[in-house]
Coordinates of C-alpha atoms in Angstrom, one line a residue:
M1 CA 102.7 47.7 -65.5
K2 CA 102.3 44.1 -64.4
D3 CA 103.5 42.9 -61.0
E4 CA 106.7 40.8 -60.9
P5 CA 106.2 37.0 -60.5
G6 CA 105.7 36.1 -56.8
R7 CA 104.6 39.5 -55.8
Q8 CA 101.0 40.5 -55.0
G9 CA 99.5 43.8 -56.1
P10 CA 97.7 46.1 -53.6
V11 CA 94.3 44.7 -54.5
A12 CA 95.4 41.1 -53.9
K13 CA 97.1 42.1 -50.6
F14 CA 93.9 43.8 -49.5
F15 CA 91.8 40.8 -50.3
A16 CA 94.3 38.5 -48.6
A17 CA 94.2 40.6 -45.5
L18 CA 90.4 40.8 -45.6
D19 CA 90.3 37.0 -46.0
W20 CA 92.5 36.6 -42.9
I21 CA 90.4 38.9 -40.8
L22 CA 87.1 37.2 -41.9
K23 CA 88.6 33.7 -41.2
A24 CA 89.8 34.8 -37.8
L25 CA 86.4 36.3 -36.9
V26 CA 84.6 33.1 -38.1
V27 CA 86.9 30.8 -36.1
V28 CA 86.5 33.0 -32.9
G29 CA 82.8 33.3 -33.4
N30 CA 82.4 29.5 -33.8
G31 CA 84.6 28.8 -30.8
I32 CA 82.7 31.2 -28.5
M33 CA 79.4 29.7 -29.8
L34 CA 80.6 26.2 -29.1
L35 CA 81.7 27.1 -25.6
L36 CA 78.4 28.9 -24.9
V37 CA 76.3 26.0 -26.0
F38 CA 78.5 23.5 -24.2
G39 CA 78.4 25.6 -21.1
Q40 CA 74.6 25.9 -21.3
V41 CA 74.2 22.1 -21.4
I42 CA 76.6 21.6 -18.5
T43 CA 75.0 24.3 -16.3
R44 CA 71.5 23.1 -17.1
Y45 CA 72.0 19.5 -16.3
I46 CA 74.6 19.6 -13.6
F47 CA 73.7 22.9 -11.7
N48 CA 70.1 23.2 -12.8
Y49 CA 70.8 26.7 -13.8
T50 CA 71.0 28.4 -17.3
P51 CA 72.7 31.8 -17.8
Y52 CA 70.1 34.2 -19.1
F53 CA 72.3 35.5 -22.0
G54 CA 73.8 32.2 -23.3
E55 CA 71.1 31.1 -25.8
E56 CA 70.6 34.6 -27.2
L57 CA 74.3 35.3 -27.6
A58 CA 74.8 31.9 -29.3
R59 CA 72.0 32.8 -31.7
Y60 CA 73.4 36.2 -32.5
L61 CA 76.9 34.7 -33.0
F62 CA 75.4 32.2 -35.4
V63 CA 74.0 35.0 -37.5
W64 CA 77.4 36.8 -37.4
V65 CA 79.3 33.6 -38.4
V66 CA 76.9 33.0 -41.3
F67 CA 77.2 36.5 -42.7
L68 CA 81.0 36.6 -42.2
S69 CA 81.3 33.2 -43.9
L70 CA 79.3 34.2 -47.0
P71 CA 82.1 36.3 -48.6
L72 CA 84.7 33.6 -48.0
V73 CA 82.5 31.0 -49.6
A74 CA 81.9 33.3 -52.5
R75 CA 85.6 34.1 -52.8
Y76 CA 86.6 30.5 -53.1
G77 CA 83.6 29.4 -55.3
G78 CA 81.9 27.3 -52.8
H79 CA 78.3 28.5 -53.2
M80 CA 75.8 26.1 -54.7
C81 CA 75.3 26.5 -58.3
I82 CA 73.4 24.6 -61.0
E83 CA 75.9 23.5 -63.6
T84 CA 73.5 22.0 -66.0
L85 CA 74.0 24.8 -68.5
T86 CA 77.5 26.0 -67.7
S87 CA 79.0 22.5 -67.8
R88 CA 78.0 22.2 -71.5
V89 CA 79.3 25.5 -72.8
K90 CA 82.7 27.0 -73.2
G91 CA 84.4 30.1 -74.5
A92 CA 82.3 33.2 -75.2
T93 CA 79.0 31.6 -74.1
L94 CA 80.4 30.6 -70.8
K95 CA 82.0 34.1 -70.4
F96 CA 78.6 35.6 -71.1
L97 CA 76.9 33.4 -68.5
N98 CA 79.5 34.2 -65.9
I99 CA 79.1 37.9 -66.5
L100 CA 75.3 37.6 -66.3
A101 CA 75.6 35.6 -63.0
D102 CA 78.0 38.2 -61.6
V103 CA 75.7 41.1 -62.7
F104 CA 72.6 39.6 -61.0
T105 CA 74.7 38.8 -57.9
I106 CA 75.9 42.4 -57.7
I107 CA 72.3 43.7 -58.0
F108 CA 71.1 41.3 -55.3
L109 CA 74.0 42.1 -53.0
G110 CA 73.4 45.8 -53.6
I111 CA 69.8 45.4 -52.5
M112 CA 71.0 43.4 -49.4
V113 CA 73.4 46.1 -48.4
W114 CA 70.9 48.9 -49.0
C115 CA 68.1 47.1 -47.1
G116 CA 70.5 46.0 -44.4
I117 CA 71.6 49.5 -43.7
Q118 CA 67.9 50.5 -43.4
M119 CA 67.3 47.6 -41.1
V120 CA 70.2 48.7 -38.9
A121 CA 68.8 52.2 -38.7
R122 CA 65.3 51.0 -37.9
T123 CA 66.4 48.6 -35.1
S124 CA 68.9 51.0 -33.4
Y125 CA 66.2 51.8 -30.8
Q126 CA 65.3 48.2 -30.1
T127 CA 67.2 46.1 -27.5
S128 CA 67.6 42.4 -27.3
P129 CA 65.4 40.7 -24.7
A130 CA 68.0 39.0 -22.5
M131 CA 71.2 41.0 -23.0
M132 CA 69.6 44.4 -23.6
I133 CA 72.1 45.3 -26.4
P134 CA 70.9 47.3 -29.4
M135 CA 69.5 45.1 -32.1
S136 CA 71.4 47.2 -34.6
W137 CA 74.6 45.5 -33.3
V138 CA 73.2 42.1 -34.4
Y139 CA 72.0 43.3 -37.8
I140 CA 75.1 45.4 -38.7
V141 CA 76.7 42.2 -40.0
I142 CA 74.2 41.9 -42.8
P143 CA 75.3 45.0 -44.8
F144 CA 78.9 44.4 -43.7
G145 CA 79.0 40.7 -44.9
C146 CA 77.1 41.4 -48.1
G147 CA 79.2 44.5 -48.8
I148 CA 82.4 42.4 -48.6
M149 CA 80.8 39.8 -50.8
L150 CA 79.9 42.5 -53.2
L151 CA 83.5 43.6 -53.4
Y152 CA 84.6 40.0 -54.1
T153 CA 81.9 39.6 -56.8
I154 CA 83.0 42.9 -58.5
A155 CA 86.6 41.7 -58.5
N156 CA 85.5 38.4 -60.0
L157 CA 83.5 40.3 -62.7
V158 CA 86.5 42.4 -63.5
N159 CA 88.6 39.2 -63.8
V160 CA 86.1 37.5 -66.1
L161 CA 85.9 40.6 -68.3
Q162 CA 89.7 40.8 -68.5
T163 CA 90.0 37.0 -69.4
P164 CA 89.8 36.2 -73.1
A165 CA 86.8 34.0 -74.0
R166 CA 89.0 31.3 -75.4
E167 CA 90.7 30.8 -72.0
I168 CA 87.4 30.4 -70.1
K169 CA 86.7 26.7 -69.5

């Protein structure tokens, strides 16, 4: 049974909520990173003092912002792509190329999630030099961000498979 016009299904609501959470985390992370770097500059040049944790925390926040932004960019089709071939084909050929691209992306992201989980486990005993936090806290964003991107890619693949070839342009 199809949803009524104007209403979202549970999957669409889940993705909308996930988008909102990711956007909020990225905005907060960027804001904190901006304040940290600005504070570092001010304290270094005015007070001749630099907090020991500022640079390291900004670096780790940057990693988090990047890996939390990846799923959003993928969701809205903002990743770089080479359209030399896809801009010249339509219909069934374009559908096949889209399916192929999604399958390879799913394989790559599956590897990233798997290896990211292994890296988190391996670095759980290491601590960061300045803040002395477990490095697994830094690296946990890799399988998390790639896992969300994997969900988005699977949803896109399902959408492409359900769309008739004649409607793909």
